[in-house]
Amino acid sequence: MSQFDVVILGGGSGGYACALRSSQLGLSVALIEENKLGGTC
């Protein structure tokens, strides 16, 4: 089983930005999205 510092549910604009920033800060990130990244809003 893998361990992550941050797990984000949803790859919409908010989730994607959170994942990028968390990674820039040196955290290990898991982004879970069932469709394409970016969302629809």
mmCIF file of C-alpha atoms in Angstrom:
data_model
loop_
_atom_site.group_PDB
_atom_site.id
_atom_site.type_symbol
_atom_site.label_atom_id
_atom_site.label_comp_id
_atom_site.label_asym_id
_atom_site.label_seq_id
_atom_site.Cartn_x
_atom_site.Cartn_y
_atom_site.Cartn_z
ATOM 1 C CA MET A 1 0.000 0.000 0.000
ATOM 2 C CA SER A 2 1.273 3.466 -0.904
ATOM 3 C CA GLN A 3 1.326 6.386 1.504
ATOM 4 C CA PHE A 4 0.874 10.022 0.522
ATOM 5 C CA ASP A 5 1.069 13.305 2.403
ATOM 6 C CA VAL A 6 -1.967 14.645 0.520
ATOM 7 C CA VAL A 7 -4.827 12.814 -1.189
ATOM 8 C CA ILE A 8 -7.076 14.943 -3.399
ATOM 9 C CA LEU A 9 -10.454 13.742 -4.626
ATOM 10 C CA GLY A 10 -11.377 15.436 -7.890
ATOM 11 C CA GLY A 11 -9.196 16.835 -10.630
ATOM 12 C CA GLY A 12 -11.194 19.996 -11.276
ATOM 13 C CA SER A 13 -9.535 23.389 -11.254
ATOM 14 C CA GLY A 14 -9.289 23.477 -7.432
ATOM 15 C CA GLY A 15 -8.041 19.923 -7.010
ATOM 16 C CA TYR A 16 -5.532 20.285 -9.829
ATOM 17 C CA ALA A 17 -4.149 23.545 -8.400
ATOM 18 C CA CYS A 18 -3.943 22.005 -4.926
ATOM 19 C CA ALA A 19 -2.042 19.007 -6.289
ATOM 20 C CA LEU A 20 0.442 21.202 -8.161
ATOM 21 C CA ARG A 21 1.103 23.459 -5.166
ATOM 22 C CA SER A 22 1.411 20.548 -2.755
ATOM 23 C CA SER A 23 3.965 18.954 -5.057
ATOM 24 C CA GLN A 24 5.898 22.233 -5.328
ATOM 25 C CA LEU A 25 6.075 22.300 -1.527
ATOM 26 C CA GLY A 26 7.677 18.846 -1.524
ATOM 27 C CA LEU A 27 4.668 16.789 -0.468
ATOM 28 C CA SER A 28 3.807 13.451 -2.035
ATOM 29 C CA VAL A 29 0.420 13.751 -3.737
ATOM 30 C CA ALA A 30 -2.276 11.369 -4.944
ATOM 31 C CA LEU A 31 -4.906 12.943 -7.208
ATOM 32 C CA ILE A 32 -7.972 10.777 -7.794
ATOM 33 C CA GLU A 33 -10.187 11.635 -10.785
ATOM 34 C CA GLU A 34 -12.558 9.365 -12.681
ATOM 35 C CA ASN A 35 -12.662 11.483 -15.865
ATOM 36 C CA LYS A 36 -10.372 13.998 -17.543
ATOM 37 C CA LEU A 37 -8.430 16.552 -15.511
ATOM 38 C CA GLY A 38 -9.768 20.087 -15.473
ATOM 39 C CA GLY A 39 -13.420 19.568 -14.612
ATOM 40 C CA THR A 40 -16.263 21.343 -16.341
ATOM 41 C CA CYS A 41 -16.634 24.676 -14.539
#
